[in-house]
Amino acid sequence: MNQFLTRRFFILIPIMSILKIIFKPIQVLASSLNSKEDWNLSKEQWKSRLSPESYYILREEGTERAFTSQLNNEKRQGVFHCAGCDLPLFLSEKKYDSGTGWPSFWDSIQGSIETKVDFKLIVPRTEYHCSRCGGHQGHVFNDGPPPTGKRYCNNGLALRFVPN
Ligand SMILES: [Zn+2]
């Protein structure tokens, strides 16, 4: 990188931080509000339901380290459920190896997820969460395979696999 570009890069950092602060008010809550009242659990109730790792992903929008989930290599037929409330989210037929290190799907079960935009990495990303309990699952990108062209990049810790 030449000197000019380096300097430009260092000017960009404060500008981006300012933008991030400006966008902060429209940043959403750590986890989305659920649509079903039954799943309006308190922080303590969620903590007692989930492992600390799953709590971090589902309720605090965390991301597990790549290539750490056993579900990454799960190739059996079955259904992937929300680890928070057990709602079925993805079918094994729609899972594929994206090479990213996270379980990836090109489509979700209709009505099972909802999306919103987050600014965690400054650049807007589309976060998605379970439509029933609001638990954070992952992010969806437009570089997936046909027919949808979508890549649902999911945290394995947010899922529970039920083989057929
Ligand atoms: Zn759920």
PDB file of C-alpha atoms and ligand atoms in Angstrom:
ATOM      1  CA  MET A   1       0.000   0.000   0.000  1.00  0.00           C
ATOM      2  CA  ASN A   2       1.560   3.318  -0.926  1.00  0.00           C
ATOM      3  CA  GLN A   3       1.784   6.243   1.473  1.00  0.00           C
ATOM      4  CA  PHE A   4      -1.113   8.155  -0.071  1.00  0.00           C
ATOM      5  CA  LEU A   5      -3.456   5.202   0.276  1.00  0.00           C
ATOM      6  CA  THR A   6      -2.279   4.502   3.807  1.00  0.00           C
ATOM      7  CA  ARG A   7      -3.065   8.071   4.825  1.00  0.00           C
ATOM      8  CA  ARG A   8      -6.460   7.880   3.157  1.00  0.00           C
ATOM      9  CA  PHE A   9      -7.176   4.702   5.011  1.00  0.00           C
ATOM     10  CA  PHE A  10      -6.404   6.296   8.379  1.00  0.00           C
ATOM     11  CA  ILE A  11      -8.666   9.227   7.578  1.00  0.00           C
ATOM     12  CA  LEU A  12     -11.457   6.813   6.762  1.00  0.00           C
ATOM     13  CA  ILE A  13     -11.402   5.152  10.175  1.00  0.00           C
ATOM     14  CA  PRO A  14     -12.634   8.170  12.192  1.00  0.00           C
ATOM     15  CA  ILE A  15     -15.206   8.963   9.519  1.00  0.00           C
ATOM     16  CA  MET A  16     -16.565   5.451   9.756  1.00  0.00           C
ATOM     17  CA  SER A  17     -16.673   5.594  13.560  1.00  0.00           C
ATOM     18  CA  ILE A  18     -18.693   8.783  13.373  1.00  0.00           C
ATOM     19  CA  LEU A  19     -21.085   7.170  10.912  1.00  0.00           C
ATOM     20  CA  LYS A  20     -21.425   4.245  13.246  1.00  0.00           C
ATOM     21  CA  ILE A  21     -22.432   6.551  16.108  1.00  0.00           C
ATOM     22  CA  ILE A  22     -24.944   8.320  13.894  1.00  0.00           C
ATOM     23  CA  PHE A  23     -26.471   5.009  12.878  1.00  0.00           C
ATOM     24  CA  LYS A  24     -26.499   3.702  16.424  1.00  0.00           C
ATOM     25  CA  PRO A  25     -30.000   4.954  17.268  1.00  0.00           C
ATOM     26  CA  ILE A  26     -31.463   2.816  14.525  1.00  0.00           C
ATOM     27  CA  GLN A  27     -29.493  -0.179  15.635  1.00  0.00           C
ATOM     28  CA  VAL A  28     -31.901  -2.693  17.001  1.00  0.00           C
ATOM     29  CA  LEU A  29     -31.976  -4.372  20.368  1.00  0.00           C
ATOM     30  CA  ALA A  30     -29.496  -7.156  21.005  1.00  0.00           C
ATOM     31  CA  SER A  31     -32.160  -9.630  20.124  1.00  0.00           C
ATOM     32  CA  SER A  32     -35.389  -8.977  18.328  1.00  0.00           C
ATOM     33  CA  LEU A  33     -38.709  -8.878  20.007  1.00  0.00           C
ATOM     34  CA  ASN A  34     -40.580 -12.075  19.549  1.00  0.00           C
ATOM     35  CA  SER A  35     -43.979 -12.238  17.962  1.00  0.00           C
ATOM     36  CA  LYS A  36     -45.484 -14.718  20.417  1.00  0.00           C
ATOM     37  CA  GLU A  37     -46.125 -13.620  23.961  1.00  0.00           C
ATOM     38  CA  ASP A  38     -45.290 -17.084  25.273  1.00  0.00           C
ATOM     39  CA  TRP A  39     -41.714 -16.449  24.232  1.00  0.00           C
ATOM     40  CA  ASN A  40     -41.341 -13.107  25.933  1.00  0.00           C
ATOM     41  CA  LEU A  41     -38.889 -14.530  28.473  1.00  0.00           C
ATOM     42  CA  SER A  42     -36.738 -12.510  30.831  1.00  0.00           C
ATOM     43  CA  LYS A  43     -32.966 -12.472  30.603  1.00  0.00           C
ATOM     44  CA  GLU A  44     -32.795 -14.851  33.571  1.00  0.00           C
ATOM     45  CA  GLN A  45     -35.310 -17.239  32.047  1.00  0.00           C
ATOM     46  CA  TRP A  46     -33.316 -17.375  28.812  1.00  0.00           C
ATOM     47  CA  LYS A  47     -30.087 -17.905  30.737  1.00  0.00           C
ATOM     48  CA  SER A  48     -31.550 -20.865  32.557  1.00  0.00           C
ATOM     49  CA  ARG A  49     -32.847 -22.341  29.289  1.00  0.00           C
ATOM     50  CA  LEU A  50     -29.694 -22.004  27.219  1.00  0.00           C
ATOM     51  CA  SER A  51     -26.001 -22.820  27.488  1.00  0.00           C
ATOM     52  CA  PRO A  52     -23.853 -19.694  27.985  1.00  0.00           C
ATOM     53  CA  GLU A  53     -22.582 -20.075  24.387  1.00  0.00           C
ATOM     54  CA  SER A  54     -26.063 -20.342  22.884  1.00  0.00           C
ATOM     55  CA  TYR A  55     -27.286 -17.469  25.042  1.00  0.00           C
ATOM     56  CA  TYR A  56     -24.509 -15.284  23.661  1.00  0.00           C
ATOM     57  CA  ILE A  57     -25.499 -16.102  20.070  1.00  0.00           C
ATOM     58  CA  LEU A  58     -29.272 -16.126  20.379  1.00  0.00           C
ATOM     59  CA  ARG A  59     -29.858 -13.304  22.850  1.00  0.00           C
ATOM     60  CA  GLU A  60     -26.818 -11.065  22.359  1.00  0.00           C
ATOM     61  CA  GLU A  61     -26.330 -11.472  18.610  1.00  0.00           C
ATOM     62  CA  GLY A  62     -22.961 -13.135  19.035  1.00  0.00           C
ATOM     63  CA  THR A  63     -21.165 -15.093  16.330  1.00  0.00           C
ATOM     64  CA  GLU A  64     -19.418 -18.386  16.957  1.00  0.00           C
ATOM     65  CA  ARG A  65     -15.923 -18.950  15.591  1.00  0.00           C
ATOM     66  CA  ALA A  66     -15.855 -20.378  12.067  1.00  0.00           C
ATOM     67  CA  PHE A  67     -15.413 -24.158  11.698  1.00  0.00           C
ATOM     68  CA  THR A  68     -16.340 -24.811  15.336  1.00  0.00           C
ATOM     69  CA  SER A  69     -19.844 -26.212  14.870  1.00  0.00           C
ATOM     70  CA  GLN A  70     -20.402 -29.919  14.367  1.00  0.00           C
ATOM     71  CA  LEU A  71     -23.458 -28.976  12.323  1.00  0.00           C
ATOM     72  CA  ASN A  72     -21.111 -27.581   9.714  1.00  0.00           C
ATOM     73  CA  ASN A  73     -20.471 -31.147   8.540  1.00  0.00           C
ATOM     74  CA  GLU A  74     -23.940 -32.490   9.268  1.00  0.00           C
ATOM     75  CA  LYS A  75     -25.061 -34.278   6.101  1.00  0.00           C
ATOM     76  CA  ARG A  76     -27.945 -36.420   7.321  1.00  0.00           C
ATOM     77  CA  GLN A  77     -31.555 -35.818   6.304  1.00  0.00           C
ATOM     78  CA  GLY A  78     -33.463 -33.856   8.879  1.00  0.00           C
ATOM     79  CA  VAL A  79     -34.630 -30.527  10.185  1.00  0.00           C
ATOM     80  CA  PHE A  80     -32.695 -27.731  11.867  1.00  0.00           C
ATOM     81  CA  HIS A  81     -34.670 -26.194  14.732  1.00  0.00           C
ATOM     82  CA  CYS A  82     -34.186 -22.943  16.634  1.00  0.00           C
ATOM     83  CA  ALA A  83     -32.131 -23.782  19.753  1.00  0.00           C
ATOM     84  CA  GLY A  84     -34.150 -21.182  21.653  1.00  0.00           C
ATOM     85  CA  CYS A  85     -37.758 -22.252  21.081  1.00  0.00           C
ATOM     86  CA  ASP A  86     -37.480 -25.339  18.838  1.00  0.00           C
ATOM     87  CA  LEU A  87     -39.271 -23.834  15.845  1.00  0.00           C
ATOM     88  CA  PRO A  88     -38.190 -25.667  12.630  1.00  0.00           C
ATOM     89  CA  LEU A  89     -36.100 -23.199  10.561  1.00  0.00           C
ATOM     90  CA  PHE A  90     -34.217 -25.093   7.852  1.00  0.00           C
ATOM     91  CA  LEU A  91     -34.472 -28.393   5.967  1.00  0.00           C
ATOM     92  CA  SER A  92     -31.366 -30.486   5.279  1.00  0.00           C
ATOM     93  CA  GLU A  93     -32.218 -30.505   1.528  1.00  0.00           C
ATOM     94  CA  LYS A  94     -31.462 -26.790   1.461  1.00  0.00           C
ATOM     95  CA  LYS A  95     -28.151 -26.983   3.298  1.00  0.00           C
ATOM     96  CA  TYR A  96     -24.927 -26.681   1.329  1.00  0.00           C
ATOM     97  CA  ASP A  97     -21.204 -26.328   1.947  1.00  0.00           C
ATOM     98  CA  SER A  98     -20.416 -22.641   1.504  1.00  0.00           C
ATOM     99  CA  GLY A  99     -16.808 -23.099   2.660  1.00  0.00           C
ATOM    100  CA  THR A 100     -17.245 -20.288   5.186  1.00  0.00           C
ATOM    101  CA  GLY A 101     -17.117 -22.487   8.290  1.00  0.00           C
ATOM    102  CA  TRP A 102     -20.730 -21.923   9.309  1.00  0.00           C
ATOM    103  CA  PRO A 103     -23.748 -24.099   8.496  1.00  0.00           C
ATOM    104  CA  SER A 104     -25.200 -22.549   5.342  1.00  0.00           C
ATOM    105  CA  PHE A 105     -28.571 -22.840   3.656  1.00  0.00           C
ATOM    106  CA  TRP A 106     -29.978 -21.431   0.437  1.00  0.00           C
ATOM    107  CA  ASP A 107     -33.522 -21.207   1.787  1.00  0.00           C
ATOM    108  CA  SER A 108     -35.414 -21.256   5.073  1.00  0.00           C
ATOM    109  CA  ILE A 109     -38.743 -22.791   6.009  1.00  0.00           C
ATOM    110  CA  GLN A 110     -41.399 -20.277   5.030  1.00  0.00           C
ATOM    111  CA  GLY A 111     -42.374 -17.885   7.805  1.00  0.00           C
ATOM    112  CA  SER A 112     -39.770 -19.224  10.239  1.00  0.00           C
ATOM    113  CA  ILE A 113     -37.372 -16.279  10.129  1.00  0.00           C
ATOM    114  CA  GLU A 114     -37.465 -12.503   9.992  1.00  0.00           C
ATOM    115  CA  THR A 115     -34.725 -10.096   8.981  1.00  0.00           C
ATOM    116  CA  LYS A 116     -33.379  -6.694   9.947  1.00  0.00           C
ATOM    117  CA  VAL A 117     -30.326  -4.653   9.000  1.00  0.00           C
ATOM    118  CA  ASP A 118     -27.414  -4.351  11.438  1.00  0.00           C
ATOM    119  CA  PHE A 119     -24.347  -2.135  11.366  1.00  0.00           C
ATOM    120  CA  LYS A 120     -22.029  -4.171  13.568  1.00  0.00           C
ATOM    121  CA  LEU A 121     -19.290  -4.261  10.943  1.00  0.00           C
ATOM    122  CA  ILE A 122     -20.123  -0.711   9.798  1.00  0.00           C
ATOM    123  CA  VAL A 123     -21.243  -2.005   6.418  1.00  0.00           C
ATOM    124  CA  PRO A 124     -24.941  -2.870   6.648  1.00  0.00           C
ATOM    125  CA  ARG A 125     -25.638  -6.570   6.913  1.00  0.00           C
ATOM    126  CA  THR A 126     -28.943  -8.380   6.990  1.00  0.00           C
ATOM    127  CA  GLU A 127     -29.371 -10.156  10.280  1.00  0.00           C
ATOM    128  CA  TYR A 128     -32.068 -12.800  10.609  1.00  0.00           C
ATOM    129  CA  HIS A 129     -33.747 -14.273  13.629  1.00  0.00           C
ATOM    130  CA  CYS A 130     -36.311 -16.846  14.618  1.00  0.00           C
ATOM    131  CA  SER A 131     -39.788 -15.458  13.959  1.00  0.00           C
ATOM    132  CA  ARG A 132     -41.181 -17.042  17.124  1.00  0.00           C
ATOM    133  CA  CYS A 133     -38.695 -16.276  19.931  1.00  0.00           C
ATOM    134  CA  GLY A 134     -36.674 -13.523  18.235  1.00  0.00           C
ATOM    135  CA  GLY A 135     -33.390 -15.383  18.814  1.00  0.00           C
ATOM    136  CA  HIS A 136     -30.535 -14.288  16.566  1.00  0.00           C
ATOM    137  CA  GLN A 137     -29.530 -16.989  14.070  1.00  0.00           C
ATOM    138  CA  GLY A 138     -27.124 -15.444  11.566  1.00  0.00           C
ATOM    139  CA  HIS A 139     -26.816 -13.219   8.512  1.00  0.00           C
ATOM    140  CA  VAL A 140     -28.129 -13.618   4.985  1.00  0.00           C
ATOM    141  CA  PHE A 141     -26.077 -12.700   1.912  1.00  0.00           C
ATOM    142  CA  ASN A 142     -26.786 -12.590  -1.802  1.00  0.00           C
ATOM    143  CA  ASP A 143     -23.946 -14.888  -2.890  1.00  0.00           C
ATOM    144  CA  GLY A 144     -25.686 -18.227  -2.459  1.00  0.00           C
ATOM    145  CA  PRO A 145     -26.432 -20.910  -5.061  1.00  0.00           C
ATOM    146  CA  PRO A 146     -29.539 -21.105  -7.271  1.00  0.00           C
ATOM    147  CA  PRO A 147     -32.466 -21.152  -7.197  1.00  0.00           C
ATOM    148  CA  THR A 148     -32.605 -18.417  -4.522  1.00  0.00           C
ATOM    149  CA  GLY A 149     -29.063 -16.987  -4.745  1.00  0.00           C
ATOM    150  CA  LYS A 150     -29.219 -16.563  -0.959  1.00  0.00           C
ATOM    151  CA  ARG A 151     -26.727 -17.715   1.640  1.00  0.00           C
ATOM    152  CA  TYR A 152     -28.178 -18.040   5.123  1.00  0.00           C
ATOM    153  CA  CYS A 153     -25.018 -18.151   7.214  1.00  0.00           C
ATOM    154  CA  ASN A 154     -26.138 -19.642  10.530  1.00  0.00           C
ATOM    155  CA  ASN A 155     -24.520 -20.123  13.902  1.00  0.00           C
ATOM    156  CA  GLY A 156     -24.516 -23.832  14.732  1.00  0.00           C
ATOM    157  CA  LEU A 157     -25.014 -22.984  18.415  1.00  0.00           C
ATOM    158  CA  ALA A 158     -28.341 -21.363  17.556  1.00  0.00           C
ATOM    159  CA  LEU A 159     -29.642 -24.580  15.973  1.00  0.00           C
ATOM    160  CA  ARG A 160     -30.698 -28.024  17.082  1.00  0.00           C
ATOM    161  CA  PHE A 161     -30.591 -30.744  14.446  1.00  0.00           C
ATOM    162  CA  VAL A 162     -33.303 -33.383  14.402  1.00  0.00           C
ATOM    163  CA  PRO A 163     -32.501 -36.240  11.993  1.00  0.00           C
ATOM    164  CA  ASN A 164     -35.437 -37.784  10.100  1.00  0.00           C
TER     165      ASN A 164
HETATM  166 ZN    ZN B   1     -36.877 -19.500  18.236  1.00  0.00          ZN
END
